[in-house]
mmCIF file of C-alpha atoms in Angstrom:
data_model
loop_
_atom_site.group_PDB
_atom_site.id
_atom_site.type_symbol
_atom_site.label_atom_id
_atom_site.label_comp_id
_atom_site.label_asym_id
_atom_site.label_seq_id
_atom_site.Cartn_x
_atom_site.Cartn_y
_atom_site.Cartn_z
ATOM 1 C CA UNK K 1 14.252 20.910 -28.623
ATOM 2 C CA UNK K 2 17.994 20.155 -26.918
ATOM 3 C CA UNK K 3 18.235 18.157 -24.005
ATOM 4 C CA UNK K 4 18.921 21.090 -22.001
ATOM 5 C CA UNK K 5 15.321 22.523 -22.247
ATOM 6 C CA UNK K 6 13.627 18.996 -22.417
ATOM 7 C CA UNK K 7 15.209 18.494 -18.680
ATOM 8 C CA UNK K 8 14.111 22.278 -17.651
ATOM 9 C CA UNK K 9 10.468 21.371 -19.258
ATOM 10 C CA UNK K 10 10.370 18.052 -17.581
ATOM 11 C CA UNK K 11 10.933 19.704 -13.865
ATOM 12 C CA UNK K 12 8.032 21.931 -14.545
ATOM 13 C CA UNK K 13 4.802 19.291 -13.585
ATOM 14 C CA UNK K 14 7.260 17.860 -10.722
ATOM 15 C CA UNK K 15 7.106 21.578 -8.612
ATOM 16 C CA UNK K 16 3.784 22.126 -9.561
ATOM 17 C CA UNK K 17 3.250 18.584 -8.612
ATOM 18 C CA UNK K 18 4.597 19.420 -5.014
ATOM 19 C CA UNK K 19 2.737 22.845 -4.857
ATOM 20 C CA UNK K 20 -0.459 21.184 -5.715
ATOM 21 C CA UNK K 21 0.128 18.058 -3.277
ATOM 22 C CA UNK K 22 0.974 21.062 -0.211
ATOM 23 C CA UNK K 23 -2.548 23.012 -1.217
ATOM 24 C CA UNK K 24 -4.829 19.694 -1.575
ATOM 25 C CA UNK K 25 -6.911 17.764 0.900
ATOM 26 C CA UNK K 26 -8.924 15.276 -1.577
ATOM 27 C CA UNK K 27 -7.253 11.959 -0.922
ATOM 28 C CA UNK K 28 -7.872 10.896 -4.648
ATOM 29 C CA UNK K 29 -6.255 14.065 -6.102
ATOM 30 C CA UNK K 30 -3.077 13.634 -4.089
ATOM 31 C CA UNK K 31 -3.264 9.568 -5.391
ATOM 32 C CA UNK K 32 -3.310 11.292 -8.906
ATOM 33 C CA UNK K 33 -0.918 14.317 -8.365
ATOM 34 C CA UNK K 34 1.750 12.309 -7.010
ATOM 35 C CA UNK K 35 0.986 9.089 -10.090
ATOM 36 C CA UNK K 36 1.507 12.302 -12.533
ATOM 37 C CA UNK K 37 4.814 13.155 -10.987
ATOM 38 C CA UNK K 38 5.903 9.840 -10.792
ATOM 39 C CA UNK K 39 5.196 9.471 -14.381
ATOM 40 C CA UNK K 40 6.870 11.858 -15.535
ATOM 41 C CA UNK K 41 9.992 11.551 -13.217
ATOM 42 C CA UNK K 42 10.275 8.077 -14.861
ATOM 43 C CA UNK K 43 11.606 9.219 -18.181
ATOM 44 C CA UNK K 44 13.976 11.188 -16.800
ATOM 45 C CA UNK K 45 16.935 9.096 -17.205
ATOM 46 C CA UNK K 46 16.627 8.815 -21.360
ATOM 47 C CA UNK K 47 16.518 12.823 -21.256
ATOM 48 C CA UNK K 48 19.909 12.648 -18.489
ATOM 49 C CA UNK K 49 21.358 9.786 -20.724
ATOM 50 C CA UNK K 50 24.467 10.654 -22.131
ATOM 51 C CA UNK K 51 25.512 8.473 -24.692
ATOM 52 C CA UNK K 52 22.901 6.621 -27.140
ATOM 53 C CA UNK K 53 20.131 4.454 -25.278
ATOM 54 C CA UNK K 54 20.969 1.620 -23.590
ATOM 55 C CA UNK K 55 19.127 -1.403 -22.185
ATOM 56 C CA UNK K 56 20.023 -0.442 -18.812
ATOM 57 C CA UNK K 57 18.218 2.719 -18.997
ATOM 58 C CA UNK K 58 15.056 1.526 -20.990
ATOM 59 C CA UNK K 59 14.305 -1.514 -18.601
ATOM 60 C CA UNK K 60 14.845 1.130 -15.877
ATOM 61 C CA UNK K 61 12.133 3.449 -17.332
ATOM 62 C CA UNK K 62 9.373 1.043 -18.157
ATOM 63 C CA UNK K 63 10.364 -0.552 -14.682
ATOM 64 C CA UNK K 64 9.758 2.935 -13.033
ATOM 65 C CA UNK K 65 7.123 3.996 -15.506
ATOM 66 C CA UNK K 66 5.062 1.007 -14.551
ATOM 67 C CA UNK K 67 5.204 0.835 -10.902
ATOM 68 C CA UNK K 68 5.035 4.903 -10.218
ATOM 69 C CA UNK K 69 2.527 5.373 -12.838
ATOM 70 C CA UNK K 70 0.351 2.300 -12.184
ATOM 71 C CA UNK K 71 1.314 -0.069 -9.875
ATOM 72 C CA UNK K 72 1.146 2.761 -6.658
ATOM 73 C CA UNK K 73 -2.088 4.388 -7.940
ATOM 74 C CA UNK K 74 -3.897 1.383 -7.795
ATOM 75 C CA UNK K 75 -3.095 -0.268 -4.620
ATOM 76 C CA UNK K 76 -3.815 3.375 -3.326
ATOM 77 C CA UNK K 77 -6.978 3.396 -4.877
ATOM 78 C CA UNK K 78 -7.630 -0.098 -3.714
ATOM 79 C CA UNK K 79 -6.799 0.925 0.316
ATOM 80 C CA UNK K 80 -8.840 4.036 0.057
ATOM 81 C CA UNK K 81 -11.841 2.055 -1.053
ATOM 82 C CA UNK K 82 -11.349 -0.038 1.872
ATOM 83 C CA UNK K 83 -11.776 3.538 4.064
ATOM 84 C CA UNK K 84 -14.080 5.977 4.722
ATOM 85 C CA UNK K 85 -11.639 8.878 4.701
ATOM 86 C CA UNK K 86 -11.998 10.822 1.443
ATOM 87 C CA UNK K 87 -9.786 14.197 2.662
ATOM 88 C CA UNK K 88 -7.790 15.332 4.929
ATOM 89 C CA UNK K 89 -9.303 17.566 7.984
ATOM 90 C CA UNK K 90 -7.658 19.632 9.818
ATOM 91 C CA UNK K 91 -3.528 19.159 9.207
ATOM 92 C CA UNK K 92 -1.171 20.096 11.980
ATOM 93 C CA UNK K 93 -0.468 22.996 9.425
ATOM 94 C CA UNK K 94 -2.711 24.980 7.566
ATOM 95 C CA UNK K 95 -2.496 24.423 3.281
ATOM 96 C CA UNK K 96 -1.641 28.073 3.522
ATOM 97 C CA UNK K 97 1.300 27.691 5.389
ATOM 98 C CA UNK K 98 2.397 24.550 3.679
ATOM 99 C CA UNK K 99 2.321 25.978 0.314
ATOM 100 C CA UNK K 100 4.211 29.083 1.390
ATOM 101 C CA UNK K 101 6.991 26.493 2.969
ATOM 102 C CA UNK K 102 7.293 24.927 -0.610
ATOM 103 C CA UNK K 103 7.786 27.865 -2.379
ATOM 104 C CA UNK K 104 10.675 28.147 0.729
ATOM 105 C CA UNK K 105 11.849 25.173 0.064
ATOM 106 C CA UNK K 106 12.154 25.195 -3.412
ATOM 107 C CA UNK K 107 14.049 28.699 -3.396
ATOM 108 C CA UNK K 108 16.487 26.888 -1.122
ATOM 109 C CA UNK K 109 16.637 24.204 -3.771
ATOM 110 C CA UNK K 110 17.621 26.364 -6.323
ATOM 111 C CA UNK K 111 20.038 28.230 -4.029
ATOM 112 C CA UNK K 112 21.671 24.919 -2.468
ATOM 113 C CA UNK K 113 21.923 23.704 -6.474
ATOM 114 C CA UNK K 114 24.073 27.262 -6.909
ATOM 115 C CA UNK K 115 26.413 26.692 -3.948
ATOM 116 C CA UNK K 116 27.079 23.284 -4.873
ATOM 117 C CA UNK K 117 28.447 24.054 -8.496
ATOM 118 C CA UNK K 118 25.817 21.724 -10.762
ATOM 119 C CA UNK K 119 26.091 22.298 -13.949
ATOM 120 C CA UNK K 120 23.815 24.348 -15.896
ATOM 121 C CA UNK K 121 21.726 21.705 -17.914
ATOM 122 C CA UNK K 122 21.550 20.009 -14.270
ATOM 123 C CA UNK K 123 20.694 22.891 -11.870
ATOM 124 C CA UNK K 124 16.709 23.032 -12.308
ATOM 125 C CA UNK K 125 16.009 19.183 -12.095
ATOM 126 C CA UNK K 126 18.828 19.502 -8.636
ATOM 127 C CA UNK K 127 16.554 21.670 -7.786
ATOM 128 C CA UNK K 128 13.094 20.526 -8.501
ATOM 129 C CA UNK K 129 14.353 17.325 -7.080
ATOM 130 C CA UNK K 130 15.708 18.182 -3.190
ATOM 131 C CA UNK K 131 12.273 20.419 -3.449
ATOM 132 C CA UNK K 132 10.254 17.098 -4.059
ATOM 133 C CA UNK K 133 12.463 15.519 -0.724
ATOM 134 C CA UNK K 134 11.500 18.345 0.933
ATOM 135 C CA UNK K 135 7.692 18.086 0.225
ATOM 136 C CA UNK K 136 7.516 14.863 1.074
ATOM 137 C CA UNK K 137 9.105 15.575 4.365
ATOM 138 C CA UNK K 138 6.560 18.189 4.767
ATOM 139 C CA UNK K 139 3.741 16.270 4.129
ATOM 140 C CA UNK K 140 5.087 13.709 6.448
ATOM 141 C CA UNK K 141 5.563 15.722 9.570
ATOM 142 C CA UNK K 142 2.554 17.877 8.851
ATOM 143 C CA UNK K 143 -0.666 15.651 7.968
ATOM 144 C CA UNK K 144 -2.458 13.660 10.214
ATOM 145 C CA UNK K 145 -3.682 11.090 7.650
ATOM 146 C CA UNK K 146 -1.723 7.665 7.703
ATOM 147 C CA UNK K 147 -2.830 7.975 3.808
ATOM 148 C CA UNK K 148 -1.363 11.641 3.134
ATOM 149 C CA UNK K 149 1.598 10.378 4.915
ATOM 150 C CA UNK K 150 1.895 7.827 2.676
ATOM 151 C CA UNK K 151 2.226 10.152 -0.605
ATOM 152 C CA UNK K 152 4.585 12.271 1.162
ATOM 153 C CA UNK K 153 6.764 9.324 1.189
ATOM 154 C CA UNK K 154 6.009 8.205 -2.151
ATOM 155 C CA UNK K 155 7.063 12.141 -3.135
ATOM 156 C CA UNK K 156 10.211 12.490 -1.435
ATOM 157 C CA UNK K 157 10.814 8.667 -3.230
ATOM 158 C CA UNK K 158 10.150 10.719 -6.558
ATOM 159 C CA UNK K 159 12.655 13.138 -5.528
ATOM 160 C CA UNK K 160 15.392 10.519 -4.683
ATOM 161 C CA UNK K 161 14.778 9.611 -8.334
ATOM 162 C CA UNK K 162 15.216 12.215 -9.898
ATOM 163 C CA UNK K 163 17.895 13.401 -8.076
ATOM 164 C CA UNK K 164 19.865 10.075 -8.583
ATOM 165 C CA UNK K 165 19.261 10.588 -12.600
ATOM 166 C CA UNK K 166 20.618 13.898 -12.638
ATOM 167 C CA UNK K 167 23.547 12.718 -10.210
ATOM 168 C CA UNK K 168 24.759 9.174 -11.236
ATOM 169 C CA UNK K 169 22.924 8.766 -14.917
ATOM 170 C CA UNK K 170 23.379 5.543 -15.751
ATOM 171 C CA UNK K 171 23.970 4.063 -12.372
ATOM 172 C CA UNK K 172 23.777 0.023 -11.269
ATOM 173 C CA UNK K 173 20.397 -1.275 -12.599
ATOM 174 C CA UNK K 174 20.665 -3.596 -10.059
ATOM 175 C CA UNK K 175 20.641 -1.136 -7.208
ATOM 176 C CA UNK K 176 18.255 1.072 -8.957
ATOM 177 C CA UNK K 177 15.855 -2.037 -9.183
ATOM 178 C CA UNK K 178 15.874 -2.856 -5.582
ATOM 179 C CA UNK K 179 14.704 0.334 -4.652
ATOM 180 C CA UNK K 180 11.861 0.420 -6.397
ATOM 181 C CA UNK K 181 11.116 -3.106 -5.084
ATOM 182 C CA UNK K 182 11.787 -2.092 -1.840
ATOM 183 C CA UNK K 183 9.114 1.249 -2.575
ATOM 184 C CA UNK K 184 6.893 -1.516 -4.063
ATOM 185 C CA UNK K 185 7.015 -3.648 -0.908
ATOM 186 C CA UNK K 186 6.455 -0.428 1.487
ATOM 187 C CA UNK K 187 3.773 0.730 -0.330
ATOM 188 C CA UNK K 188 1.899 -2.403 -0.443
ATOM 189 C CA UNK K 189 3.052 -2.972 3.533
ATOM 190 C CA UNK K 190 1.567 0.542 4.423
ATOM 191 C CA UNK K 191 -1.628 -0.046 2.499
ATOM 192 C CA UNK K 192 -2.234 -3.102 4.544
ATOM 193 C CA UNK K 193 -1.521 -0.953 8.027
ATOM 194 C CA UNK K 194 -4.057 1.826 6.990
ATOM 195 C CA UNK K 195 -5.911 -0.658 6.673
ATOM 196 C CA UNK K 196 -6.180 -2.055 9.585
ATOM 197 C CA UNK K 197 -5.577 1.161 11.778
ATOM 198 C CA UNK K 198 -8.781 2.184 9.765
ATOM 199 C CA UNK K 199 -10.372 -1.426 11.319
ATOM 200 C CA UNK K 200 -9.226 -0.105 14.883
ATOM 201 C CA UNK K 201 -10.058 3.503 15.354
ATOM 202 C CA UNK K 202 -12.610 4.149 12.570
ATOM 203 C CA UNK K 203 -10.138 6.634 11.243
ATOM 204 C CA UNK K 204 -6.533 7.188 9.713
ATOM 205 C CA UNK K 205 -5.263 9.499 12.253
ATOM 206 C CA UNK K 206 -1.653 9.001 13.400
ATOM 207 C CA UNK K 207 -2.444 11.228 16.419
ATOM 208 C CA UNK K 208 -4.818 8.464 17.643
ATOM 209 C CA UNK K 209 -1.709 6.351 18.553
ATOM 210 C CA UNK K 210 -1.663 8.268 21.557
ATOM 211 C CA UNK K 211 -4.633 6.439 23.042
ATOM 212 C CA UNK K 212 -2.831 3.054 22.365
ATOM 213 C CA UNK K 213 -2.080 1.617 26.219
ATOM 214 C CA UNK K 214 0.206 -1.697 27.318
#
C-alpha cells in the first residue's frame, strides 16, 4: 500500500470518529471514541513524512501517541469516577440534528479542501481534519455537559493535529511539544473544574452558571 491510500485509510476512523462522538450520549464511549481518534491521528506524521524517518517525527509520535491515547483517557476516566453523570441528557441539539450538521460539515470540508488547491494525496486528511475542528466546535456550543464539552475540545485539538501534519510535516518539535503540554495541562485543569462544579451543583451542567449570583 502507497502512502497515498495509507493517508486516505487513516482519515477513515477520524470521520467516523466525529459521526459517532455527534450520535453518542454515554460519557465513557465518547472518553473512548475520541482516545481512538487520537490514536490514530498520532501516526499521522510518519505516513505525511517525506523523506526517511527522523527523530523529530518519532519522538513526536510516541509523544502524541502516549498522551492522546493514554494519558487523556485516564484522567477522563479518573474525573468521571469522581461524578455521578454517566450520559448526556437532553443537549441544546438533538443527536439527530448534530449528526446531520457533521455530515454538513464534512461536505464543506471536502469542498473548502477543493477551493483551496491541496494536493491530491492531501485533500481527504484536509478534509477529515477541518471536519474534526468543526465537531469539536459543535460539541462545544451544543452539549450541556462540562464533560462532553471537554471532548469536543480534545476533538477539535485532534483536528489541529492532523491538519498541522498534512500542512507543515515536519514542523518545530519544539512548538509541536508545547502544544500538547499545553492540551496536557488543560485537560488536567478542566478535570479538576468538573470536578468541583460537580461538588457545587450536584451536576455538570454549564447552564447552571446562570444561577451563580455576586
Amino acid at each position: 500500500m502507497d502512502m497515498i491510500s495509507l493517508a486516505h485509510a487513516a482519515v477513515v476512523p477520524v470521520i467516523l470518529a466525529n459521526l459517532a462522538l455527534l450520535a453518542s450520549s454515554r460519557l465513557v464511549t465518547c472518553i473512548r471514541l475520541v482516545a481512538l481518534q487520537g490514536a490514530v491521528i498520532s501516526v499521522t506524521p510518519l505516513i505525511f513524512e517525506s523523506g526517511p524517518l527522523t527523530v523529530h517525527t518519532a519522538v513526536l509520535c510516541a509523544v502524541a501517541l502516549g498522551l492522546k491515547g493514554v494519558v487523556f483517557p485516564l484522567l477522563l476516566h479518573r474525573t468521571l469516577r469522581r461524578v455521578v453523570v454517566r450520559h448526556e441528557i437532553e443537549p441544546y441539539l438533538g443527536y439527530p440534528l448534530s449528526i446531520l450538521l457533521g455530515i454538513l460539515g464534512l461536505l464543506a470540508s471536502l469542498w473548502l479542501a477543493g477551493r483551496l488547491g491541496v494536493p491530491a494525496g492531501s485533500y481527504r486528511s484536509f478534509a477529515a481534519a477541518f471536519a474534526a475542528i468543526l465537531t469539536g466546535l459543535l460539541l462545544i456550543v451544543t452539549r450541556k455537559k462540562a464533560f462532553t464539552q471537554v471532548m469536543g475540545y480534545l476533538t477539535a485539538e485532534n483536528g489541529i493535529f492532523l491538519l498541522t501534519a498534512v500542512l507543515a510535516p515536519g514542523g518545530p518539535l519544539f512548538i509541536e511539544l508545547a502544544i500538547l503540554l499545553d492540551v496536557f495541562v488543560a485537560v488536567f485543569v478542566m478535570g479538576i473544574a468538573i470536578h468541583h462544579i460537580n461538588r457545587q451543583f450536584d451536576c455538570i451542567d454549564t447552564d447552571r452558571f446562570c444561577s451563580l449570583k455576586d
